[in-house]
Coordinates of C-alpha atoms and ligand atoms in Angstrom, one line a residue:
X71 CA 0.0 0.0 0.0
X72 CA 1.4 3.5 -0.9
X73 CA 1.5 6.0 2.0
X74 CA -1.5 8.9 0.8
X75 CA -2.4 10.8 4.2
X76 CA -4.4 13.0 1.8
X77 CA -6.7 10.3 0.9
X78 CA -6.6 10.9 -3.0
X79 CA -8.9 9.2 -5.0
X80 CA -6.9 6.3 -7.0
X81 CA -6.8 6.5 -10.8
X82 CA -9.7 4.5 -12.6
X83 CA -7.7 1.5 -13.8
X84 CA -10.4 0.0 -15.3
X85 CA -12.1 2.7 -17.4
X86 CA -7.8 3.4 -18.9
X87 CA -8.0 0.1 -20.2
X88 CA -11.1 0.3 -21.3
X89 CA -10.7 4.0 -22.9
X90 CA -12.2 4.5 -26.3
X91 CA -10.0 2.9 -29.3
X92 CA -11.1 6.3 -30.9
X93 CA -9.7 8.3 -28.2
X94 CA -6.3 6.7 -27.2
X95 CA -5.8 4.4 -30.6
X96 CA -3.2 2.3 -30.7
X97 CA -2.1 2.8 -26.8
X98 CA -2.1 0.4 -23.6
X99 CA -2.2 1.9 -20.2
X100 CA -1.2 -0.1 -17.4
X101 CA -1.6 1.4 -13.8
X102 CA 0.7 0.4 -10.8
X103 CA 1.0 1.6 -7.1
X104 CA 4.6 2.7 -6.8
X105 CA 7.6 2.6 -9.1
X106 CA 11.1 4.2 -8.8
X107 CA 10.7 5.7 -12.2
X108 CA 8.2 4.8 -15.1
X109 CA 10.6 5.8 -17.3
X110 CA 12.8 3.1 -16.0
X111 CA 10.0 0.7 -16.0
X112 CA 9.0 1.2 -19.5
X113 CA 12.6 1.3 -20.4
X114 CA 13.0 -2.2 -19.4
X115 CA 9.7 -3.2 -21.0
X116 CA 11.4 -1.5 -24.1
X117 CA 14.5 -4.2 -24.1
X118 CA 12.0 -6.9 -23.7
X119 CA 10.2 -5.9 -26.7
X120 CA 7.1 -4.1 -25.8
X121 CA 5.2 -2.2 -28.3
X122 CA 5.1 1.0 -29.0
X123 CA 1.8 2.3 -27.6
X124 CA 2.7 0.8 -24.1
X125 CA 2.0 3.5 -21.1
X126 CA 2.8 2.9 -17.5
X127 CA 1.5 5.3 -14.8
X128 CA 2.2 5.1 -11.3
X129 CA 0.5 6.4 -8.5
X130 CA 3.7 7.4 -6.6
X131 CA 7.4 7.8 -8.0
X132 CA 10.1 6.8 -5.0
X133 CA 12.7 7.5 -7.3
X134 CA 11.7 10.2 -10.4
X135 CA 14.2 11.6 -12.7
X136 CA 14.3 14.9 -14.2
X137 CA 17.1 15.7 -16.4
X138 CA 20.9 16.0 -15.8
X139 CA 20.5 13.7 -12.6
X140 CA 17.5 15.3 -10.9
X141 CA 14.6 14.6 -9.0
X142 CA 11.4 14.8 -9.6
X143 CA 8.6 14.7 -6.7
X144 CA 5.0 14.2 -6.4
X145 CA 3.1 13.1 -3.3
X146 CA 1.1 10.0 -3.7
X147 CA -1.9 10.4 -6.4
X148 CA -1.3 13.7 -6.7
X149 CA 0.2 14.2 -10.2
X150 CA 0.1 12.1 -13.2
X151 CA 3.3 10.7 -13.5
X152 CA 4.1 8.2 -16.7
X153 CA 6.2 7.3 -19.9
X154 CA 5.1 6.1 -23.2
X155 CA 7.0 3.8 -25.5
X156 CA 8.0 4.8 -28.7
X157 CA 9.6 3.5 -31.4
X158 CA 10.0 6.2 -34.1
X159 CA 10.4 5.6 -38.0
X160 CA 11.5 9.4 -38.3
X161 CA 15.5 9.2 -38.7
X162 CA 17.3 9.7 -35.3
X163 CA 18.6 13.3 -35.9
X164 CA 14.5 14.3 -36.4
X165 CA 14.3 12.9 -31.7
X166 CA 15.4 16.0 -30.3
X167 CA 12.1 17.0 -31.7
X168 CA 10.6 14.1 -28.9
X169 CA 10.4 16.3 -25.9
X170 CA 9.2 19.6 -27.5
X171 CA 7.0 17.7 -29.2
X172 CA 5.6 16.1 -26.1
X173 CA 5.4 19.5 -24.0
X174 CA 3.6 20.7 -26.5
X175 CA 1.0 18.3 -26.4
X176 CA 0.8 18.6 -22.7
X177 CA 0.3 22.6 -23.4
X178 CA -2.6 21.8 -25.6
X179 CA -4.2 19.8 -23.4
X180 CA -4.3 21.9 -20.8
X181 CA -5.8 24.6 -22.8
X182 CA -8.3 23.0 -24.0
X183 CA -9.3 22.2 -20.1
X184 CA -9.0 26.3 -20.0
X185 CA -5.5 26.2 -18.5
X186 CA -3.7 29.2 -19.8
X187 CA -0.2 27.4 -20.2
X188 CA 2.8 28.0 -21.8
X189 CA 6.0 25.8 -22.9
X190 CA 9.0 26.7 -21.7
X191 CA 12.1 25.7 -23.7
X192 CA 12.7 22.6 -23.9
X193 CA 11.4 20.4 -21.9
X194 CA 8.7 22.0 -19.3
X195 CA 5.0 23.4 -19.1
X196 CA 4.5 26.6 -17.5
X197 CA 1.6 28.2 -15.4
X198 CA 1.6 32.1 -13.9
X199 CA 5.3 31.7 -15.2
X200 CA 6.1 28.4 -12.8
X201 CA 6.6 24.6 -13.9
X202 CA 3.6 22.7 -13.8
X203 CA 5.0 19.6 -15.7
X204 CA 8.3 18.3 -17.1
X205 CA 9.1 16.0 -19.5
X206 CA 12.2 13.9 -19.6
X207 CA 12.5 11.6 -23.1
X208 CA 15.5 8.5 -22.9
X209 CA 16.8 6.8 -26.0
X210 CA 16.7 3.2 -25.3
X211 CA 18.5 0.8 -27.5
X212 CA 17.1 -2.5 -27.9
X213 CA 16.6 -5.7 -30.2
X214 CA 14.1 -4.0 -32.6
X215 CA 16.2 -1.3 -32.9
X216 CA 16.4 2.0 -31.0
X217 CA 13.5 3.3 -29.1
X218 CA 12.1 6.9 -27.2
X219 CA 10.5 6.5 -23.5
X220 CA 8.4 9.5 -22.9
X221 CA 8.5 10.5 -19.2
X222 CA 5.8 13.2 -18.6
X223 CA 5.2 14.6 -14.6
X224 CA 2.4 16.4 -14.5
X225 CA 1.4 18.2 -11.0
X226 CA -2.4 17.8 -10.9
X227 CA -3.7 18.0 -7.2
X228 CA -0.6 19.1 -4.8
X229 CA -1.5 21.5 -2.6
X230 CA 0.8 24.9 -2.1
X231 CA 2.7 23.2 0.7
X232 CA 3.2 19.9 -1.4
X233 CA 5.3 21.7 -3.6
X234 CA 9.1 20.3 -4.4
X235 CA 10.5 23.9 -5.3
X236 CA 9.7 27.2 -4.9
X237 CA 9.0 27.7 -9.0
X238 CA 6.7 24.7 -8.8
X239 CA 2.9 24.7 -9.3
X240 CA 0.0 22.7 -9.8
X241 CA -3.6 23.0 -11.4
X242 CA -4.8 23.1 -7.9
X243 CA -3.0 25.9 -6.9
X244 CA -3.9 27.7 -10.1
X245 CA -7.2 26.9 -10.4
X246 CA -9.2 23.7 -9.9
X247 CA -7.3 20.6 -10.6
X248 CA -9.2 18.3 -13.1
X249 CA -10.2 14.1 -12.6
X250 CA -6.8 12.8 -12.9
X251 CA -8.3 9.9 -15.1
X252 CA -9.9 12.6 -17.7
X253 CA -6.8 14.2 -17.7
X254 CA -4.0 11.6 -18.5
X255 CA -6.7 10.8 -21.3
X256 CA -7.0 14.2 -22.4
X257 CA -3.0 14.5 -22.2
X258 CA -2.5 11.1 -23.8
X259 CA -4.6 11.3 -26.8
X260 CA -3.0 15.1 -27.6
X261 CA 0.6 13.4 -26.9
X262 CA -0.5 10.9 -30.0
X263 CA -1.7 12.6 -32.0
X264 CA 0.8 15.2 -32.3
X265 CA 3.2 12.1 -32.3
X266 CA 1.8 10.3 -34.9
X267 CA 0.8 13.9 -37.0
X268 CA 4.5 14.8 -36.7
X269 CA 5.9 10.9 -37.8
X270 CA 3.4 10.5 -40.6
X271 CA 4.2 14.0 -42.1
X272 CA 7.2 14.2 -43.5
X273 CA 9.1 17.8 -43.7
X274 CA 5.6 19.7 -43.9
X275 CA 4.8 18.0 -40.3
X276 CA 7.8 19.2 -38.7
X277 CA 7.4 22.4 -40.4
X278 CA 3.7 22.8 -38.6
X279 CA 4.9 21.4 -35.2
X280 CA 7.9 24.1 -35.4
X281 CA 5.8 26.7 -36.3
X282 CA 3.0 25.5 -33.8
X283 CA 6.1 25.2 -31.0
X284 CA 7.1 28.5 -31.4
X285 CA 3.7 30.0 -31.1
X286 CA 3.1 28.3 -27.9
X287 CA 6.8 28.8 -26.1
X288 CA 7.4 31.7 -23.9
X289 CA 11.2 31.3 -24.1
X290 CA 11.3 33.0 -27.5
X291 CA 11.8 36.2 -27.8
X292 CA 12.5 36.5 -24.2
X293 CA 15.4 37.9 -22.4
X294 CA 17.4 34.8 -21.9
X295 CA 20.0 33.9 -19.3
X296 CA 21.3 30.3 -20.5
X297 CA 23.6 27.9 -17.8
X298 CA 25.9 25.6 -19.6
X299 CA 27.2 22.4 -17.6
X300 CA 31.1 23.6 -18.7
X301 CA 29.4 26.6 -16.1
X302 CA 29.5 29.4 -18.9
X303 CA 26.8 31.7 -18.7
X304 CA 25.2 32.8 -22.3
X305 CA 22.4 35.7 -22.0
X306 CA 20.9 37.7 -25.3
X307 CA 17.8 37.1 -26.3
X308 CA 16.2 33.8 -27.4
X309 CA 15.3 34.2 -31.4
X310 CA 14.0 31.2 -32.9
X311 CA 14.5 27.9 -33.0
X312 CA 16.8 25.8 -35.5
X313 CA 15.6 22.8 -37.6
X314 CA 17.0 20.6 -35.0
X315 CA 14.9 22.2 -32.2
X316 CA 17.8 24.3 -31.0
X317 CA 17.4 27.2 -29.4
X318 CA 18.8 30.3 -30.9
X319 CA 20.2 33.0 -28.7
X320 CA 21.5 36.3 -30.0
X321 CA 23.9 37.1 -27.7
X322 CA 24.5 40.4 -25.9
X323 CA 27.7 40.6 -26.9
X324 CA 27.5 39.9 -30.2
X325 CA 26.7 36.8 -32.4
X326 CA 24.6 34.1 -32.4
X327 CA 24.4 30.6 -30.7
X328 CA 22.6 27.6 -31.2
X329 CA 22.3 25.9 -27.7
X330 CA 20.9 21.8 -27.3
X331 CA 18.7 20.6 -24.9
X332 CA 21.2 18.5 -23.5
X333 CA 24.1 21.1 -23.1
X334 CA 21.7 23.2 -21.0
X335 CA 21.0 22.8 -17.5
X336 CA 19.1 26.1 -16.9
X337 CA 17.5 28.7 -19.3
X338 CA 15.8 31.7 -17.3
X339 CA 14.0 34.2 -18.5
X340 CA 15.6 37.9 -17.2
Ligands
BT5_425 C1 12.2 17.5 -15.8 O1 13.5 17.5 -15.5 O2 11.4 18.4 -15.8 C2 11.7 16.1 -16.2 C3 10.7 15.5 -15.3 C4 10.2 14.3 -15.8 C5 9.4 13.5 -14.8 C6 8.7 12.3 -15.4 S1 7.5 11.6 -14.2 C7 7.3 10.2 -15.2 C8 8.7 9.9 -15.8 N1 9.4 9.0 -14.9 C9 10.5 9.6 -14.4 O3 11.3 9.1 -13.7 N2 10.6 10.9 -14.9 C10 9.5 11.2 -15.8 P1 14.3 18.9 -15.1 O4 14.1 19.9 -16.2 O5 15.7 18.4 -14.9 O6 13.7 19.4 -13.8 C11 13.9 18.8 -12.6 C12 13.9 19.9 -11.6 O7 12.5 20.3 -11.4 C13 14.3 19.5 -10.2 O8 15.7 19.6 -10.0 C14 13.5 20.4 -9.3 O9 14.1 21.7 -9.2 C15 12.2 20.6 -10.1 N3 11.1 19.7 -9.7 C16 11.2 18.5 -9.1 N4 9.9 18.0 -8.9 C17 9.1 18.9 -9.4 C18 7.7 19.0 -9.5 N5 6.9 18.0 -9.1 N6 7.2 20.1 -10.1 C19 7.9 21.1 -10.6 N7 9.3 21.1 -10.5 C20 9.8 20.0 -9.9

């Protein structure tokens, strides 16, 4: 049994796996108590040849990643936390693309619930200008060939004092926070079908989820102060992006940059 002193309704197993083959086509949701990280879950599902499609969610994370080494915390059935298998046709240069993609699904989602949400270069969702979710894709290599686990956290009914970090929020501290069921389906369905838009697209696809990206993104044309893990500090202002999902800083100083996901560890807006 997972510790929840809150007494937070559970998700509804039954109706996931029952969801709608018009709604989440083509997806499997599986629901369990406690993991150390879905992402490593569905990771190791991954090497043992799962389909794509496959979702795990867990009612509490004892161990959730973030990025670079971090953490992520959520109390007990009080988020969504969960990763999706992929395995991608597109050609590996086109996965950087994977977790703007995916925090731009989560955006839509949310607005369409009347969240008014932003994406936040790369990888998180933003509400009054704090992190509401955070996405952390993997690259897994297994016998079928290389595949993308999709970690989304999403915080759905922690309460002010539940927050990790002081630039954390919820959709209960912003408004009202949603049935956690209706949500991951809401969240689910917009993840695939952005995913499965963007793969079955070609160039024009990526060209619309740029544009679309960009529209929804905060972090351009901001004021930009960018942390490299060498320690170097970049700040200018945050342009564009490149075709590769980079983001493009024109620096104060002069010139231009093209910084990647994976070389940044922070990117605040000044
Ligand atoms: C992320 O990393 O934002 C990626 C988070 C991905 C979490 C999901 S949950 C399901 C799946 N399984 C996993 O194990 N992970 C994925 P990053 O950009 O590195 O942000 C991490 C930082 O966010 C931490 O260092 C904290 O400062 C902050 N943080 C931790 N928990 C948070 C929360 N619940 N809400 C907002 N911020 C949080």
């Amino acid at each position: 049994m997972i510790s929840d002193p809150a007494g937070r309704p559970p998700l509804d197993a039954a109706r996931l796996a029952a969801a709608d083959p018009d709604v989440l086509p083509g997806l499997t949701v599986e629901v369990v108590e406690e993991a150390g990280s879905t992402n490593e879950l569905v990771g190791e599902r991954a090497r043992s040849g799962a389909a794509e499609g496959l979702v795990i969610t867990a009612e509490h994370q004892t161990a959730g990643r973030g990025r670079l080494d971090r953490t992520w915390e959520t109390p007990a059935r009080s988020a969504l936390t969960f990763s999706l298998l992929l395995r991608p046709t597109v050609p590996t240069y086109s996965w950087p693309w994977l977790p703007l993609l995916a925090g731009y699904a989560v955006d839509k989602a949310l607005k369409a619930d009347g969240f008014e949400a932003s994406v936040k270069w790369p990888n998180d969702v933003l509400l009054d200008g704090r992190k509401v979710a955070g996405i952390l894709v993997e690259r897994v290599d297994t016998d079928l060939g290389p595949a993308a686990v999709v970690g989304v956290g999403l915080n759905v009914g922690m309460t002010a004092e539940e927050l990790p970090v002081p630039e954390a929020t919820s959709l209960a501290v912003a408004g009202t926070a949603p049935d956690r069921t209706d949500l991951l389906i809401d969240v689910l369905a917009s993840v695939w079908e952005s995913y499965t838009t963007w793969q079955e697209g070609g160039d024009l696809a990526g060209m619309r989820l740029a544009e679309s990206y960009v529209a929804a993104c905060a972090t351009i044309g901001a004021q930009v102060r960018v942390d490299l893990p060498s320690g170097e500090v970049l700040t200018g202002t945050a342009t564009g992006l490149d075709p590769s999902g980079r983001l493009m800083v024109e620096q104060d100083g002069g010139g231009s940059t093209a910084v990647s996901a994976g070389d940044v560890v922070h990117v605040r807006s000044e």
